[in-house]
CSV table of C-alpha atoms in Angstrom, one decimal:
chain,number,residue,atom,x,y,z
N,142,MET,CA,18.5,-44.3,81.9
N,143,ASN,CA,17.7,-40.7,82.8
N,144,LEU,CA,14.4,-39.8,81.2
N,145,THR,CA,15.6,-36.4,79.9
N,146,ILE,CA,18.6,-38.0,78.2
N,147,LEU,CA,16.4,-40.7,76.8
N,148,TRP,CA,14.0,-38.2,75.3
N,149,SER,CA,16.9,-36.1,73.9
N,150,VAL,CA,18.4,-39.2,72.2
N,151,THR,CA,15.0,-40.2,70.8
N,152,VAL,CA,14.4,-36.8,69.3
N,153,SER,CA,17.9,-36.1,68.0
N,154,ILE,CA,18.5,-39.6,66.5
N,155,TYR,CA,16.2,-38.8,63.7
N,156,LEU,CA,18.5,-35.9,62.6
N,157,VAL,CA,21.5,-38.2,63.0
N,158,GLY,CA,19.9,-40.7,60.7
N,159,GLY,CA,19.1,-37.9,58.2
N,160,THR,CA,22.7,-36.7,58.3
N,161,ILE,CA,24.0,-40.2,57.6
N,162,GLY,CA,21.3,-40.8,54.9
N,163,ALA,CA,22.3,-37.6,53.1
N,164,PHE,CA,25.5,-39.3,52.0
N,165,THR,CA,23.7,-42.2,50.5
N,166,PRO,CA,22.8,-40.8,47.0
N,167,GLY,CA,26.4,-40.5,46.0
N,168,LEU,CA,27.0,-44.2,47.0
N,169,ILE,CA,24.0,-46.0,45.6
N,170,VAL,CA,22.1,-44.1,42.9
N,171,ASP,CA,24.5,-44.8,40.0
N,172,ARG,CA,24.8,-48.5,41.0
N,173,LEU,CA,21.2,-49.3,41.7
N,174,GLY,CA,19.5,-46.6,39.7
N,175,ARG,CA,17.2,-43.9,41.0
N,176,LYS,CA,14.0,-46.1,41.0
N,177,LYS,CA,15.5,-49.1,42.9
N,178,SER,CA,17.2,-46.7,45.4
N,179,LEU,CA,13.9,-45.2,46.3
N,180,ILE,CA,12.3,-48.6,46.6
N,181,LEU,CA,15.1,-49.6,49.0
N,182,LEU,CA,14.4,-46.5,51.1
N,183,ASN,CA,10.8,-47.5,51.3
N,184,VAL,CA,11.9,-50.9,52.7
N,185,PHE,CA,13.8,-49.1,55.5
N,186,SER,CA,10.7,-46.9,56.2
N,187,LEU,CA,8.5,-50.0,56.4
N,188,ILE,CA,10.9,-51.6,58.9
N,189,ALA,CA,10.8,-48.4,60.9
N,190,ALA,CA,6.9,-48.4,60.8
N,191,ILE,CA,6.9,-52.0,62.2
N,192,PHE,CA,9.3,-50.9,65.1
N,193,PHE,CA,7.0,-48.0,65.8
N,194,GLY,CA,3.9,-50.1,65.9
N,195,PHE,CA,5.2,-52.6,68.4
N,196,CYS,CA,7.6,-50.6,70.5
N,197,LYS,CA,4.9,-49.8,73.2
N,198,LYS,CA,3.6,-53.4,73.3
N,199,ALA,CA,7.1,-54.7,73.7
N,200,ASN,CA,7.9,-52.0,76.3
N,201,SER,CA,11.0,-51.2,74.3
N,202,TYR,CA,12.4,-47.6,73.9
N,203,GLU,CA,15.2,-49.2,71.9
N,204,MET,CA,12.7,-50.1,69.1
N,205,LEU,CA,11.4,-46.5,69.1
N,206,ILE,CA,15.0,-45.1,68.8
N,207,ILE,CA,16.0,-47.6,66.1
N,208,GLY,CA,12.8,-46.8,64.2
N,209,ARG,CA,13.5,-43.0,64.3
N,210,LEU,CA,17.1,-43.7,63.2
N,211,LEU,CA,15.8,-45.7,60.2
N,212,ILE,CA,13.2,-43.2,59.2
N,213,GLY,CA,15.7,-40.4,59.5
N,214,PHE,CA,18.1,-42.3,57.2
N,215,SER,CA,15.3,-42.8,54.7
N,216,CYS,CA,14.3,-39.2,54.7
N,217,GLY,CA,17.9,-37.9,54.5
N,218,ALA,CA,18.6,-40.1,51.5
N,219,GLY,CA,15.2,-39.5,49.8
N,220,ALA,CA,15.7,-35.7,50.1
N,221,GLY,CA,18.6,-36.1,47.6
N,222,ILE,CA,17.3,-38.9,45.4
N,223,VAL,CA,13.7,-37.8,44.8
N,224,PRO,CA,14.5,-34.4,43.2
N,225,MET,CA,17.3,-36.1,41.2
N,226,TYR,CA,14.8,-38.6,39.8
N,227,LEU,CA,12.2,-35.9,39.1
N,228,THR,CA,14.6,-33.6,37.4
N,229,GLU,CA,15.9,-36.4,35.1
N,230,ILE,CA,12.5,-37.6,34.0
N,231,ALA,CA,10.8,-34.2,33.5
N,232,PRO,CA,10.7,-32.2,30.3
N,233,VAL,CA,12.5,-28.8,30.6
N,234,ARG,CA,9.2,-26.8,30.4
N,235,ILE,CA,7.8,-28.4,33.6
N,236,ARG,CA,11.1,-29.3,35.4
N,237,GLY,CA,10.6,-26.7,38.1
N,238,ALA,CA,7.0,-27.6,38.7
N,239,MET,CA,7.9,-31.2,39.1
N,240,GLY,CA,10.6,-30.2,41.6
N,241,VAL,CA,8.1,-28.2,43.7
N,242,LEU,CA,5.8,-31.3,43.7
N,243,HIS,CA,8.3,-32.9,45.9
N,244,GLN,CA,7.9,-30.2,48.5
N,245,LEU,CA,4.2,-30.3,48.0
N,246,ALA,CA,4.3,-34.0,49.0
N,247,LEU,CA,6.3,-33.2,52.1
N,248,THR,CA,4.0,-30.3,53.2
N,249,SER,CA,0.9,-32.4,52.5
N,250,GLY,CA,2.4,-35.3,54.5
N,251,ILE,CA,3.1,-33.0,57.4
N,252,PHE,CA,-0.5,-31.6,57.3
N,253,VAL,CA,-2.0,-35.1,57.2
N,254,SER,CA,0.2,-36.0,60.2
N,255,GLN,CA,-0.9,-33.0,62.1
N,256,ALA,CA,-4.5,-33.8,61.3
N,257,ILE,CA,-4.4,-37.5,62.4
N,258,GLY,CA,-2.2,-36.5,65.3
N,259,LEU,CA,-4.9,-34.4,67.0
N,260,ARG,CA,-5.7,-35.6,70.5
N,261,GLN,CA,-9.2,-36.7,69.4
N,262,ILE,CA,-7.8,-39.0,66.7
N,263,LEU,CA,-4.4,-40.6,67.2
N,264,GLY,CA,-2.5,-38.1,69.4
N,265,SER,CA,-3.2,-39.7,72.7
N,266,ALA,CA,-1.2,-41.7,75.2
N,267,ASP,CA,-2.7,-45.0,74.0
N,268,ARG,CA,-2.8,-44.5,70.2
N,269,TRP,CA,0.5,-42.8,69.4
N,270,PRO,CA,2.2,-46.0,68.2
N,271,ILE,CA,-0.5,-46.2,65.6
N,272,LEU,CA,0.2,-42.6,64.6
N,273,LEU,CA,3.9,-43.3,64.1
N,274,ALA,CA,3.3,-46.7,62.4
N,275,ALA,CA,0.9,-45.0,59.9
N,276,ILE,CA,4.0,-44.0,57.9
N,277,GLY,CA,4.1,-47.5,56.6
N,278,LEU,CA,0.9,-47.0,54.4
N,279,PRO,CA,2.3,-44.3,52.1
N,280,CYS,CA,5.7,-46.1,52.0
N,281,LEU,CA,4.0,-49.4,50.9
N,282,LEU,CA,2.0,-47.5,48.3
N,283,SER,CA,5.1,-45.6,47.1
N,284,GLY,CA,7.1,-48.8,46.8
N,285,CYS,CA,4.3,-50.6,44.8
N,286,VAL,CA,3.9,-47.6,42.4
N,287,LEU,CA,7.7,-47.2,41.9
N,288,TYR,CA,8.0,-50.8,40.9
N,289,PHE,CA,5.9,-50.1,37.8
N,290,MET,CA,7.6,-46.7,37.0
N,291,PRO,CA,10.4,-46.4,34.5
N,292,ASP,CA,13.9,-45.5,35.7
N,293,SER,CA,15.6,-42.3,34.7
N,294,PRO,CA,16.5,-42.4,31.0
N,295,ARG,CA,19.7,-40.4,31.7
N,296,HIS,CA,20.8,-43.1,34.2
N,297,LEU,CA,20.0,-45.9,31.8
N,298,LEU,CA,22.1,-44.2,29.1
N,299,LEU,CA,24.9,-42.8,31.2
N,300,ASN,CA,25.4,-45.6,33.7
N,301,LYS,CA,23.9,-48.7,32.1
N,302,LYS,CA,24.7,-47.8,28.5
N,303,ASP,CA,21.3,-49.3,27.6
N,304,ARG,CA,19.8,-47.2,24.7
N,305,ASP,CA,16.8,-49.4,24.2
N,306,ALA,CA,15.8,-49.3,27.9
N,307,ALA,CA,16.2,-45.5,27.8
N,308,GLU,CA,14.1,-45.2,24.7
N,309,LYS,CA,11.4,-47.4,26.3
N,310,ALA,CA,11.4,-45.3,29.5
N,311,LEU,CA,11.1,-42.1,27.5
N,312,LYS,CA,8.1,-43.4,25.5
N,313,ARG,CA,6.3,-44.2,28.8
N,314,LEU,CA,7.2,-40.8,30.4
N,315,ARG,CA,6.3,-38.7,27.3
N,316,ASN,CA,3.4,-40.9,26.4
N,317,CYS,CA,4.3,-40.9,22.7
N,318,SER,CA,6.0,-43.3,20.3
N,319,ASN,CA,8.6,-40.9,18.8
N,320,VAL,CA,11.1,-39.7,21.4
N,321,ASP,CA,14.1,-39.3,19.0
N,322,LEU,CA,14.5,-35.7,19.9
N,323,ASP,CA,14.6,-36.3,23.6
N,324,LEU,CA,16.9,-39.3,23.2
N,325,ASP,CA,19.3,-37.3,20.9
N,326,GLU,CA,19.4,-34.5,23.4
N,327,ILE,CA,20.3,-36.8,26.3
N,328,GLU,CA,23.0,-38.5,24.2
N,329,GLU,CA,24.4,-35.2,23.1
N,330,GLU,CA,24.6,-34.1,26.8
N,331,ILE,CA,26.4,-37.3,27.7
N,332,ILE,CA,28.9,-37.0,24.8
N,333,GLU,CA,29.7,-33.4,25.8
N,334,GLU,CA,30.0,-34.4,29.4
N,335,ASP,CA,32.4,-37.2,28.5
N,336,GLU,CA,34.5,-34.9,26.4
N,337,ASP,CA,34.7,-32.2,29.2
N,338,ASP,CA,35.2,-34.7,32.0
N,339,GLU,CA,37.3,-37.4,30.3
N,340,GLN,CA,39.9,-37.0,33.1
N,341,GLU,CA,37.2,-37.9,35.7
N,342,PRO,CA,36.0,-41.5,35.0
N,343,GLU,CA,34.4,-41.5,38.5
N,344,TRP,CA,33.4,-38.4,40.4
N,345,THR,CA,34.4,-38.0,44.0
N,346,LEU,CA,34.3,-35.1,46.5
N,347,LYS,CA,37.9,-34.4,45.8
N,348,SER,CA,37.4,-34.2,42.0
N,349,ILE,CA,34.4,-32.0,42.3
N,350,LEU,CA,36.3,-29.5,44.6
N,351,ALA,CA,39.2,-29.6,42.1
N,352,ALA,CA,36.9,-28.7,39.1
N,353,ASP,CA,36.7,-24.9,38.9
N,354,ARG,CA,33.5,-25.0,36.9
N,355,LEU,CA,31.7,-27.0,39.7
N,356,ARG,CA,32.9,-25.1,42.7
N,357,LEU,CA,30.3,-22.3,42.5
N,358,PRO,CA,27.3,-24.6,41.9
N,359,LEU,CA,28.4,-26.7,44.8
N,360,VAL,CA,28.7,-23.6,47.1
N,361,LEU,CA,25.3,-22.5,45.9
N,362,ILE,CA,23.5,-25.7,46.8
N,363,ILE,CA,25.3,-25.8,50.1
N,364,VAL,CA,24.2,-22.2,50.9
N,365,LEU,CA,20.6,-22.9,49.8
N,366,GLY,CA,20.4,-26.1,51.9
N,367,SER,CA,22.0,-24.5,54.9
N,368,CYS,CA,19.8,-21.3,54.6
N,369,GLN,CA,16.7,-23.4,54.5
N,370,GLN,CA,17.4,-24.6,58.1
N,371,LEU,CA,19.1,-21.4,59.3
N,372,SER,CA,16.2,-19.2,58.2
N,373,GLY,CA,14.3,-19.8,61.5
N,374,ILE,CA,11.3,-21.7,60.2
N,375,ASN,CA,11.6,-24.2,63.1
N,376,ALA,CA,12.0,-21.3,65.5
N,377,VAL,CA,8.7,-19.8,64.3
N,378,PHE,CA,6.9,-23.1,64.8
N,379,TYR,CA,8.6,-23.3,68.2
N,380,TYR,CA,7.1,-20.0,69.3
N,381,SER,CA,3.7,-20.4,67.4
N,382,SER,CA,1.9,-22.2,70.2
N,383,ALA,CA,2.8,-19.5,72.8
N,384,ILE,CA,1.9,-16.8,70.3
N,385,TYR,CA,-1.5,-18.3,69.6
N,386,GLU,CA,-2.1,-18.7,73.4
N,387,SER,CA,-1.2,-15.0,74.0
N,388,ALA,CA,-3.7,-13.9,71.4
N,389,GLY,CA,-6.5,-15.5,73.5
N,390,ILE,CA,-6.8,-18.9,71.8
N,391,ALA,CA,-7.6,-21.6,74.4
N,392,LYS,CA,-4.9,-24.2,75.0
N,393,GLN,CA,-7.1,-27.0,73.8
N,394,ASN,CA,-7.7,-25.2,70.5
N,395,ILE,CA,-4.0,-24.3,69.8
N,396,GLN,CA,-3.6,-27.7,67.9
N,397,TYR,CA,-6.3,-26.5,65.4
N,398,ALA,CA,-4.4,-23.2,64.9
N,399,ASN,CA,-1.2,-25.1,64.2
N,400,LEU,CA,-3.3,-27.3,61.8
N,401,ILE,CA,-4.5,-24.2,59.9
N,402,THR,CA,-0.8,-23.0,59.7
N,403,GLY,CA,0.1,-26.4,58.1
N,404,PHE,CA,-2.9,-26.0,55.7
N,405,ILE,CA,-1.7,-22.6,54.6
N,406,ASN,CA,1.8,-24.1,53.9
N,407,VAL,CA,0.2,-26.7,51.6
N,408,VAL,CA,-1.9,-24.1,49.8
N,409,ILE,CA,1.0,-21.8,49.1
N,410,THR,CA,3.1,-24.7,47.9
N,411,ILE,CA,0.4,-25.6,45.5
N,412,ILE,CA,0.4,-22.0,44.2
N,413,SER,CA,4.2,-22.3,43.8
N,414,VAL,CA,3.8,-25.3,41.5
N,415,GLY,CA,2.2,-23.0,38.9
N,416,LEU,CA,4.4,-19.9,39.6
N,417,VAL,CA,7.9,-21.5,39.4
N,418,GLU,CA,7.8,-21.8,35.6
N,419,LYS,CA,6.3,-18.4,35.1
N,420,ALA,CA,8.0,-16.2,37.7
N,421,GLY,CA,11.2,-18.2,37.8
N,422,ARG,CA,13.3,-19.6,40.6
N,423,ARG,CA,15.1,-16.4,41.5
N,424,VAL,CA,12.0,-14.3,41.9
N,425,LEU,CA,10.3,-16.8,44.2
N,426,LEU,CA,13.4,-17.5,46.2
N,427,LEU,CA,14.5,-13.9,46.8
N,428,GLY,CA,10.9,-12.7,47.2
N,429,GLY,CA,10.2,-15.3,49.7
N,430,MET,CA,13.3,-14.6,51.6
N,431,GLY,CA,12.5,-10.9,51.7
N,432,ALA,CA,9.0,-11.7,53.1
N,433,MET,CA,10.7,-13.8,55.8
N,434,VAL,CA,13.0,-11.0,56.9
N,435,VAL,CA,10.1,-8.6,57.2
N,436,SER,CA,7.9,-11.1,59.0
N,437,ALA,CA,10.7,-12.2,61.4
N,438,LEU,CA,11.4,-8.5,62.3
N,439,THR,CA,7.7,-7.9,62.9
N,440,LEU,CA,7.3,-11.1,64.9
N,441,MET,CA,10.3,-10.3,67.1
N,442,ILE,CA,9.0,-6.8,67.9
N,443,SER,CA,5.5,-8.1,68.5
N,444,ILE,CA,6.6,-10.8,70.9
N,445,ASN,CA,8.7,-8.3,72.8
N,446,LEU,CA,6.0,-5.7,73.2
N,447,GLN,CA,2.7,-7.7,73.3
N,448,GLU,CA,2.5,-7.6,77.1
N,449,LYS,CA,2.4,-3.7,76.9
N,450,VAL,CA,0.4,-3.5,73.7
N,451,THR,CA,-2.1,-6.4,73.7
N,452,TRP,CA,-3.2,-6.0,70.1
N,453,LEU,CA,0.3,-6.8,69.0
N,454,SER,CA,-0.4,-10.5,69.7
N,455,TYR,CA,-2.6,-10.5,66.6
N,456,ILE,CA,0.2,-8.9,64.6
N,457,ALA,CA,2.4,-11.8,65.8
N,458,ILE,CA,0.0,-14.3,64.5
N,459,ILE,CA,-0.1,-12.6,61.1
N,460,SER,CA,3.7,-12.5,61.1
N,461,VAL,CA,3.8,-16.2,61.7
N,462,LEU,CA,1.5,-16.9,58.8
N,463,PHE,CA,3.4,-14.5,56.4
N,464,PHE,CA,6.7,-16.1,57.5
N,465,VAL,CA,5.3,-19.5,56.6
N,466,VAL,CA,4.1,-18.1,53.2
N,467,GLY,CA,7.5,-16.7,52.4
N,468,PHE,CA,9.2,-19.9,53.3
N,469,ALA,CA,6.7,-22.0,51.3
N,470,ILE,CA,7.3,-20.1,48.0
N,471,GLY,CA,11.0,-19.8,48.3
N,472,LEU,CA,13.3,-21.6,50.7
N,473,GLY,CA,10.8,-24.4,51.3
N,474,SER,CA,10.6,-25.6,47.7
N,475,ILE,CA,13.4,-24.2,45.5
N,476,PRO,CA,16.4,-25.7,47.3
N,477,GLN,CA,14.7,-29.1,47.1
N,478,PHE,CA,15.3,-29.4,43.4
N,479,ILE,CA,17.6,-26.7,42.1
N,480,GLY,CA,20.7,-28.6,43.1
N,481,ALA,CA,19.7,-31.3,40.5
N,482,GLU,CA,19.4,-28.5,37.9
N,483,LEU,CA,22.9,-27.1,38.6
N,484,PHE,CA,24.8,-30.3,37.9
N,485,ARG,CA,25.1,-32.8,35.1
N,486,PRO,CA,24.2,-36.4,35.8
N,487,GLY,CA,27.9,-37.4,36.4
N,488,PRO,CA,28.7,-35.3,39.5
N,489,ARG,CA,25.1,-34.8,40.5
N,490,PRO,CA,24.8,-37.6,43.1
N,491,ILE,CA,28.0,-36.6,45.0
N,492,ALA,CA,27.0,-32.9,44.9
N,493,MET,CA,23.5,-33.6,46.1
N,494,SER,CA,24.9,-35.7,48.9
N,495,ILE,CA,27.2,-32.9,50.1
N,496,ALA,CA,24.4,-30.4,50.0
N,497,GLY,CA,22.1,-32.8,51.9
N,498,PHE,CA,24.7,-33.3,54.6
N,499,PHE,CA,25.0,-29.6,55.3
N,500,ASN,CA,21.2,-29.3,55.2
N,501,TRP,CA,20.8,-32.0,57.8
N,502,LEU,CA,23.8,-30.8,59.8
N,503,CYS,CA,22.3,-27.3,60.1
N,504,ASN,CA,18.9,-28.9,61.0
N,505,PHE,CA,20.7,-30.8,63.8
N,506,LEU,CA,22.5,-27.7,65.1
N,507,VAL,CA,19.3,-25.6,65.1
N,508,GLY,CA,17.5,-28.4,66.8
N,509,ILE,CA,19.9,-28.7,69.7
N,510,GLY,CA,21.0,-25.1,69.8
N,511,PHE,CA,17.9,-23.0,69.5
N,512,PRO,CA,15.9,-24.1,72.6
N,513,PRO,CA,18.7,-23.1,75.1
N,514,LEU,CA,19.5,-20.0,73.0
N,515,ALA,CA,15.8,-19.0,73.1
N,516,GLY,CA,15.9,-19.6,76.9
N,517,VAL,CA,18.7,-17.1,77.3
N,518,ILE,CA,17.9,-14.3,74.8
N,519,GLY,CA,14.2,-15.1,74.0
N,520,GLU,CA,12.8,-13.6,70.8
N,521,TYR,CA,16.1,-11.8,70.1
N,522,SER,CA,17.3,-15.1,68.8
N,523,PHE,CA,15.5,-14.2,65.6
N,524,ILE,CA,18.2,-11.6,64.9
N,525,ILE,CA,20.6,-14.5,64.1
N,526,PHE,CA,18.1,-16.0,61.6
N,527,ILE,CA,17.4,-12.6,60.0
N,528,ALA,CA,21.2,-12.1,59.6
N,529,CYS,CA,21.5,-15.5,58.0
N,530,ILE,CA,18.7,-14.9,55.5
N,531,ILE,CA,20.1,-11.5,54.5
N,532,ILE,CA,23.7,-12.7,54.1
N,533,PHE,CA,22.8,-15.8,52.2
N,534,GLY,CA,20.2,-13.9,50.2
N,535,LEU,CA,22.8,-11.4,49.0
N,536,PHE,CA,25.1,-14.2,47.9
N,537,ILE,CA,22.3,-15.9,46.1
N,538,PHE,CA,21.2,-12.7,44.4
N,539,LYS,CA,24.7,-12.2,43.1
N,540,GLN,CA,25.7,-15.7,42.1
N,541,LEU,CA,22.6,-17.8,41.3
N,542,PRO,CA,21.5,-17.7,37.6
N,543,GLU,CA,17.9,-18.2,36.6
N,544,THR,CA,17.4,-21.8,35.5
N,545,LYS,CA,13.8,-21.5,34.2
N,546,GLN,CA,13.4,-23.0,30.8
N,547,ARG,CA,17.1,-23.8,30.4
N,548,THR,CA,18.5,-27.2,29.8
N,549,ILE,CA,21.1,-28.7,32.1
N,550,GLU,CA,23.7,-28.3,29.4
N,551,GLU,CA,22.9,-24.5,29.1
N,552,ILE,CA,23.2,-24.1,32.9
N,553,TYR,CA,26.5,-26.0,32.9
N,554,THR,CA,27.8,-23.8,30.1
N,555,HIS,CA,26.9,-20.7,32.1
N,556,PHE,CA,29.1,-21.8,35.1
N,557,LYS,CA,31.9,-23.0,32.8
N,558,ARG,CA,32.1,-19.6,31.1
N,559,ARG,CA,32.1,-17.8,34.5
N,560,SER,CA,34.9,-20.1,35.6
N,561,THR,CA,36.9,-19.4,32.4
N,562,ARG,CA,36.5,-15.7,32.9
N,563,ARG,CA,37.6,-15.9,36.5
N,564,ASN,CA,40.7,-18.0,35.6
N,565,GLY,CA,41.5,-15.6,32.7
N,566,THR,CA,41.3,-12.6,34.9
N,567,ALA,CA,43.5,-14.3,37.5
N,568,ARG,CA,46.1,-15.2,34.9
N,569,SER,CA,46.0,-11.7,33.5
N,570,LYS,CA,46.7,-10.3,37.0
N,571,ASP,CA,49.6,-12.7,37.5
N,572,THR,CA,51.1,-11.8,34.2
N,573,HIS,CA,50.8,-8.1,34.9
N,574,ASN,CA,52.4,-8.6,38.4
N,575,MET,CA,55.3,-10.6,36.9
N,576,LYS,CA,56.0,-8.0,34.3
N,577,ALA,CA,56.0,-5.3,36.9
N,578,LEU,CA,58.4,-7.3,39.0
N,579,ILE,CA,60.8,-7.9,36.1
N,580,ASN,CA,60.7,-4.2,35.1
N,581,SER,CA,61.5,-3.2,38.7
């Protein structure tokens, strides 16, 4: 097989697996539960780690490709199930912080991977299978810890109809013996959901699209997930090595500069954990997107002019770092969990699957489309990303409510009232037009 084609397949198959995996939450989480679903995904990841570890010894590129497909599938499904689980077990007062912890785990994992992937450690021609297989260690640890964790109380009540198990889970999660208030709140949410959705015994894509009150939340999480990938974060990392080199950093030291960038991403995400319940989701999201627009503009201008004005290469480095900061506090963390906040437990798995599919699809499109685009128009490709951030940002500014310190039921009521007002306005216009037609 042609080496270029083989490399392209090996790289892109991860995104294919992620796109397929994004559909999984809607298919398994209500049947298996959140906890068992995550344990199952860890099994897939462990199998992938075994394939990675032995692919070179077996001289099999097929094992490498299958491993990347499996790990992509696991990541795609986990991106929907993890925030769902965290949202359902967390008290309202720390729900946002718990959601950001998911992104913190991702950024920390990337940073550790960058560190052990240095050429002096595991990033060599001989040791790369060990680097890829190392993913098996956190997956094994995660699976063992999850085995002893309680499942989502909402899942136990809504899907399993097991009040005793839900109460037991809440007692462990809240670390107290009296959880009557939490249990009553969950039961009340389920009763109200059953009354509102009595015509939908089982949610599907068709029924979610048909429900007026769910259309806007669905569009919002699709927009947020798509914007996360269309913001240009991967493009910034694509250019970062060349930017560092143009600033005078020796080629052998660029890996350390990228490591510092990853460390900054982790630090800002840690700060976001504390800010999300104080500043709110909207402030961090829109503020971060604003910082990304300014940074991308500055970066584009700096790259374009740095050959004429040499000190602009340092401005380009600062722009990269500020872009990463803006992404970390906004689009990097908020879309990971806010989808679980905008939906009740019933339609939540399907909605998260749809949003996850668009997120991974956009990731795939950027992955295959950006390199040739950058080869043709260079740094001007950032104009597309800037436009996406601005357009999506305006929509989010107008349509996304603040969910800080609000229960899932309160958020649902907000969208239901908006839907009722829109329908009422539409009916009023239809009536007015009909009267005008009759009078004419």
